[in-house]
Amino acid sequence: MKEAYLVDYARSAFTRAHPRKPEVDGWGETRGDALLARVIDGLLTRTGLDPQAVEDLSVGCALPVKEQWSFGGRYPLWLSQRLGPRGRDCATRQIDQQCGSGLAALRSAAREIQAGAVEVAIAGGFENMTRVPMGPALFKEGVLTSPEALKDAEWLELDVALNMGITAERLAQAAGIERDEMDAFSLESHRRAARADAEGHFARERLTLVNDTGETIERDANIRPDTSLERLSGLDPVFLEGGRVTAGNSSPLTSGAAAAVLMSSASLNHHGVSPMARIVAFADVGVTPERMGEGAAAAAGQALEQAGLVASQIDAWEINEAFAAVPLHAVRTLRLDPERVNVWGGALALGHPLGATGVRLAGSLARILMHRGGRYGCATACVGGGQGIAVIIERA
């Protein structure tokens, strides 16, 4: 099997989505596929890579309905000013693995290279959660449905499995994670993200782009450097009366896109580029749907086993902060050093544009390893419906 390398990664600024108030979202008037196309163009311009070298494009999207249906990944390709003219020559696909869609796109690109099918690939992901809102609204419209046969399944609490907030409540209760722990974790995520932003760590990955109304979007909109434990602890539970999960310890609705270039070792030599990291292992697992947040730790554990590593050998972790309960559960389960987890903050502060998040996790992880001089890193995410997905990379 050939080696696959992560060469470079870029993303848009992540904006605060609001289906009922699109004017508050900087990307509110911009289609998600068009935004991904602009990120791809910016990434190719920065790397200086000839678009003719790109043989494969995998696109992650958690809700590929309405305008986020991309004709199997063709629309982002054709909307790209750099890839579009050669669109017929580049294979594409759109992947829905819910919150793991971006990592699934990265896995698809890496495996094409590892199998020797292609030499250069792009993995991308996008979500505009203002223009295509979360599930409840889409179920109400009839855009999303669930099988009648599953509604009476004794082994499945479908109403819980379909509500991510309630699954987070279940996870917190089962793992004994208290409200004050989750609030404290959220506060630290905002502090770390604000500090990383001030120190310029996001400047290399975050592109300055123009939206469809001509406005320049260059800053992440969800980071709250002025928040406090008092503010977070004063928020009411969102999903259950007397519950532990609030808007403050949950990731906000977010719009954004991200993309990464992957190459084989032969292609690195041919193009004369240095990679950020080598892909070591990918892992997918299934977990109890009603506690889908367990998937992040479970997938990371399986990836470690595949790589022949133990948790203490991982120098940096990116554990998706869909809810604060998820990384807290992973830290306990895998016995991690919290100082190695989400060192530049996570989705609680940056936001979670579902299809783009996995690419951001892996891309930021590679940059963290380069900055800190670490060797191995693991990015992992829980997945709606009861799954987990993880990747381990090695600094090149």
XYZ file of C-alpha atoms in Angstrom:
396
model
C 0.000 0.000 0.000
C 1.306 3.446 -0.913
C 1.685 6.293 1.555
C -0.704 9.255 1.509
C 0.361 12.683 2.732
C -1.543 15.770 3.825
C 0.128 18.591 1.920
C -1.877 21.696 2.805
C -5.222 22.727 4.221
C -7.364 25.866 4.204
C -10.804 26.928 5.307
C -13.183 29.825 5.197
C -13.931 31.869 8.260
C -16.650 30.116 10.264
C -19.749 32.266 10.700
C -22.717 32.100 13.058
C -25.679 30.544 11.251
C -29.255 31.549 11.953
C -32.051 30.138 9.743
C -34.552 32.756 10.929
C -32.130 35.685 10.734
C -29.926 35.068 7.670
C -28.612 38.621 7.878
C -26.488 37.729 10.928
C -24.612 35.048 8.949
C -21.766 36.370 6.806
C -22.307 33.416 4.462
C -26.107 33.690 4.638
C -26.408 34.710 0.973
C -23.736 32.283 -0.287
C -24.368 28.690 -1.322
C -22.239 26.152 0.498
C -20.949 24.536 -2.686
C -19.890 27.942 -4.014
C -18.079 28.660 -0.757
C -16.203 25.360 -0.971
C -15.229 26.199 -4.555
C -13.690 29.485 -3.355
C -11.769 27.670 -0.622
C -10.436 25.189 -3.177
C -9.368 28.055 -5.439
C -7.609 29.799 -2.571
C -5.864 26.591 -1.552
C -4.652 25.847 -5.089
C -3.459 29.427 -5.546
C -1.501 29.281 -2.299
C 0.123 25.938 -2.988
C 0.903 26.814 -6.599
C -0.337 23.381 -7.623
C -1.356 22.988 -11.260
C -5.106 22.215 -11.253
C -4.441 19.718 -14.025
C -2.655 17.555 -11.451
C -5.794 17.066 -9.349
C -7.378 13.731 -10.221
C -9.981 13.288 -7.514
C -12.311 15.390 -5.346
C -14.228 14.029 -2.342
C -16.814 16.350 -0.777
C -18.295 15.928 2.704
C -21.748 17.274 3.567
C -23.941 16.150 6.456
C -27.220 17.366 4.961
C -26.910 16.887 1.179
C -30.461 18.050 0.464
C -31.984 21.108 -1.198
C -29.156 23.275 -2.598
C -26.550 21.224 -0.732
C -27.201 18.334 -3.108
C -24.127 18.681 -5.289
C -24.705 16.202 -8.132
C -22.133 13.811 -6.668
C -19.640 16.567 -5.916
C -19.790 18.034 -9.419
C -21.115 21.461 -8.433
C -18.162 22.504 -6.212
C -15.851 21.317 -8.985
C -17.633 23.278 -11.729
C -17.986 26.374 -9.531
C -14.231 26.422 -8.943
C -12.494 28.956 -11.167
C -9.357 26.795 -11.200
C -10.759 23.262 -11.359
C -13.906 24.043 -13.326
C -12.356 24.294 -16.812
C -11.059 20.732 -16.458
C -14.119 19.398 -14.622
C -14.742 16.418 -16.881
C -11.277 15.028 -16.130
C -11.587 14.987 -12.322
C -13.658 12.338 -10.551
C -15.873 13.535 -7.701
C -18.187 12.184 -5.036
C -20.298 13.580 -2.204
C -20.150 11.784 1.140
C -22.669 11.929 3.972
C -21.405 10.494 7.237
C -23.132 13.186 9.263
C -20.670 15.045 11.529
C -17.903 12.754 10.264
C -18.466 13.715 6.612
C -15.316 15.843 6.331
C -13.112 13.117 7.824
C -14.855 10.601 5.563
C -13.961 12.748 2.552
C -10.364 12.872 3.763
C -10.388 9.095 4.222
C -11.757 8.608 0.701
C -9.020 10.778 -0.817
C -6.294 9.097 1.225
C -7.438 5.603 0.313
C -7.544 6.427 -3.393
C -3.888 7.416 -3.095
C -2.966 4.467 -0.881
C -4.545 2.095 -3.386
C -2.483 3.603 -6.197
C -5.564 4.835 -8.071
C -4.579 8.516 -8.037
C -1.549 10.607 -7.138
C -3.144 13.940 -6.162
C -6.549 14.413 -4.534
C -8.548 17.090 -2.751
C -10.814 16.424 0.216
C -13.317 19.120 1.062
C -16.456 19.724 3.041
C -19.109 22.388 3.512
C -22.283 23.212 5.359
C -24.440 26.329 5.300
C -26.673 25.883 8.332
C -28.554 29.109 7.659
C -29.648 28.174 4.146
C -30.166 24.445 4.877
C -31.086 24.215 8.570
C -30.820 21.277 10.923
C -33.073 18.232 10.870
C -36.221 19.309 12.785
C -37.151 21.936 10.196
C -36.400 19.549 7.333
C -38.497 16.790 8.918
C -41.358 19.253 9.284
C -41.083 20.136 5.590
C -40.958 16.463 4.633
C -37.479 16.844 3.107
C -36.147 14.328 5.640
C -38.126 11.271 6.729
C -37.606 8.173 8.889
C -38.857 4.638 8.180
C -42.159 3.781 9.817
C -40.803 0.318 10.657
C -38.152 1.812 12.939
C -40.601 3.850 14.990
C -41.822 0.711 16.773
C -38.406 -0.941 17.102
C -38.049 -1.945 20.750
C -34.247 -1.822 20.632
C -34.085 1.727 19.266
C -35.252 4.970 20.868
C -35.575 6.802 17.577
C -36.785 10.081 19.098
C -33.598 10.185 21.174
C -31.283 9.046 18.374
C -32.580 11.786 16.072
C -32.037 14.553 18.645
C -28.329 15.181 19.124
C -28.886 17.293 22.225
C -30.717 14.514 24.017
C -27.975 12.029 23.064
C -25.512 14.419 24.708
C -27.697 14.462 27.828
C -27.688 10.656 27.828
C -23.912 10.560 27.453
C -23.337 13.061 30.248
C -25.637 11.154 32.573
C -24.116 7.754 31.769
C -20.545 9.039 32.133
C -21.236 11.111 35.245
C -20.237 14.373 33.571
C -21.701 17.283 35.498
C -22.995 20.591 34.180
C -20.211 22.616 35.817
C -17.553 20.444 34.112
C -19.103 21.058 30.722
C -19.394 24.792 31.303
C -15.763 24.984 32.444
C -14.643 23.042 29.381
C -16.591 25.395 27.121
C -15.025 28.435 28.751
C -11.551 26.987 28.203
C -12.370 26.272 24.544
C -13.226 29.951 23.984
C -10.106 31.079 25.832
C -7.834 28.772 23.853
C -9.424 29.721 20.525
C -9.199 33.434 21.320
C -5.554 33.061 22.317
C -4.716 31.015 19.207
C -6.452 33.593 17.027
C -4.591 36.480 18.679
C -1.282 34.649 18.225
C -1.968 34.191 14.499
C -2.327 30.413 14.461
C -5.506 30.543 12.365
C -4.112 33.082 9.911
C -2.423 30.432 7.764
C -5.470 28.193 7.508
C -8.259 30.777 7.337
C -8.720 32.407 3.940
C -10.047 35.914 3.407
C -12.975 35.510 1.025
C -15.800 37.623 -0.385
C -19.436 36.601 -0.004
C -22.167 36.991 -2.605
C -23.095 40.470 -1.393
C -19.522 41.739 -1.839
C -18.617 41.696 1.849
C -15.172 40.463 2.872
C -15.372 37.678 5.467
C -12.114 37.060 7.297
C -12.868 36.473 11.003
C -14.445 33.572 12.868
C -17.700 34.811 14.330
C -18.345 32.334 17.138
C -15.350 32.892 19.422
C -16.397 34.733 22.580
C -13.235 35.940 24.358
C -15.335 37.875 26.864
C -17.501 34.990 28.055
C -17.300 33.847 31.663
C -18.247 30.934 33.848
C -20.958 33.092 35.379
C -22.549 33.710 31.972
C -22.305 30.072 30.957
C -23.691 28.773 34.236
C -26.642 31.164 33.948
C -27.921 29.622 30.710
C -30.980 27.362 30.830
C -30.862 23.743 29.594
C -31.985 23.481 25.979
C -33.116 19.908 25.467
C -34.407 18.603 28.817
C -35.948 20.395 31.754
C -33.377 20.241 34.532
C -30.812 18.897 32.058
C -27.105 19.627 31.726
C -26.749 20.582 28.065
C -27.098 24.284 27.240
C -26.379 26.523 24.274
C -23.135 27.434 26.019
C -21.743 23.898 26.233
C -22.991 22.917 22.758
C -21.449 23.892 19.433
C -23.311 26.729 17.680
C -25.006 26.493 14.305
C -22.273 27.408 11.838
C -21.620 27.973 8.141
C -18.252 27.303 6.523
C -16.109 25.219 4.186
C -12.683 23.574 4.286
C -10.400 21.702 1.885
C -7.110 19.800 1.926
C -4.654 18.603 -0.716
C -3.317 15.048 -0.430
C -0.511 13.465 -2.445
C 1.433 10.246 -2.852
C 5.165 10.194 -2.106
C 5.925 10.054 -5.832
C 3.776 13.116 -6.429
C 5.526 14.999 -3.615
C 8.819 14.453 -5.404
C 7.371 15.315 -8.795
C 5.885 18.609 -7.613
C 8.738 19.435 -5.242
C 6.522 20.062 -2.219
C 6.920 19.231 1.457
C 3.912 17.707 3.246
C 2.571 18.583 6.657
C 1.807 15.022 7.745
C 1.592 11.385 6.749
C -1.713 9.555 7.058
C -1.171 6.666 9.489
C -4.603 5.124 10.134
C -8.349 5.669 9.815
C -11.023 3.968 11.874
C -14.835 3.882 11.880
C -17.015 2.363 14.586
C -20.665 1.996 15.445
C -21.944 2.827 18.941
C -25.280 3.047 20.755
C -27.370 5.606 18.814
C -28.822 7.097 21.985
C -25.294 7.926 23.206
C -23.680 8.733 19.887
C -21.071 10.924 21.627
C -19.258 7.762 22.727
C -18.187 7.315 19.111
C -15.271 9.759 19.301
C -13.438 7.789 21.983
C -14.350 4.432 20.453
C -13.043 5.375 16.999
C -9.858 6.843 18.455
C -9.237 3.626 20.385
C -9.650 1.548 17.242
C -7.362 3.853 15.252
C -4.692 3.521 17.942
C -4.952 -0.250 17.731
C -4.621 -0.201 13.948
C -1.558 2.045 14.187
C 0.083 -0.018 16.929
C 0.136 3.002 19.241
C -1.114 3.838 22.725
C -2.811 7.049 23.804
C 0.257 8.374 25.609
C 2.166 8.410 22.298
C -0.270 10.920 20.781
C 1.173 14.408 21.161
C -1.952 16.320 20.140
C -5.644 15.484 19.989
C -8.450 17.166 18.078
C -11.702 15.805 19.528
C -14.730 17.440 17.979
C -16.631 19.529 20.470
C -20.116 18.895 19.138
C -21.032 19.030 22.822
C -18.657 19.492 25.759
C -19.653 16.031 27.002
C -17.968 14.390 23.994
C -14.306 15.414 24.576
C -14.791 15.124 28.357
C -15.967 11.533 27.866
C -13.012 10.811 25.559
C -10.507 12.306 28.005
C -11.835 10.051 30.772
C -12.196 6.934 28.654
C -8.777 7.148 26.992
C -7.078 8.718 30.049
C -5.762 11.684 28.114
C -3.745 14.663 29.254
C -6.175 17.612 28.856
C -3.246 19.848 27.931
C -2.878 17.855 24.683
C -6.563 18.085 23.757
C -7.912 20.849 21.482
C -5.030 23.163 22.323
C -6.319 25.868 19.942
C -9.907 25.487 21.108
C -12.613 23.563 19.329
C -16.118 23.627 17.912
C -17.640 25.090 21.085
C -15.786 28.295 20.207
C -14.973 28.013 16.503
C -18.241 26.452 15.415
C -19.209 23.189 13.747
C -20.158 23.496 10.054
C -20.950 19.795 9.924
C -19.494 18.717 6.575
C -16.407 20.924 6.914
C -15.487 20.082 10.500
C -13.558 16.871 9.848
C -11.230 18.564 7.371
C -10.655 21.351 9.889
C -9.898 18.849 12.654
C -7.229 17.066 10.618
C -5.800 20.232 9.084
C -5.529 22.107 12.364
C -4.061 18.994 13.972
C -1.271 18.908 11.394
C -0.499 22.571 12.051
C -0.470 22.007 15.804
C 2.028 19.155 15.422
C 4.246 21.378 13.286
C 4.008 24.237 15.774
C 4.645 22.106 18.851
C 7.122 19.697 17.308
C 4.982 16.663 18.102
C 5.134 13.407 16.194
C 1.676 11.807 16.270
C -1.775 13.379 16.348
C -5.309 12.008 16.413
C -8.467 13.729 15.176
C -11.775 12.133 16.047
C -15.481 12.929 15.973
C -18.744 11.427 17.089
C -21.320 10.882 14.361
C -25.100 11.245 14.476
C -26.904 7.925 14.347
C -24.337 6.248 16.573
C -20.911 6.216 14.924
C -17.389 7.520 15.385
C -14.576 8.282 12.949
C -10.912 8.975 13.625
C -7.619 9.544 11.839
C -4.050 9.344 13.126
C -1.377 11.383 11.393
C 2.391 11.661 11.772
C 4.210 14.966 11.339
C 6.250 14.783 8.165
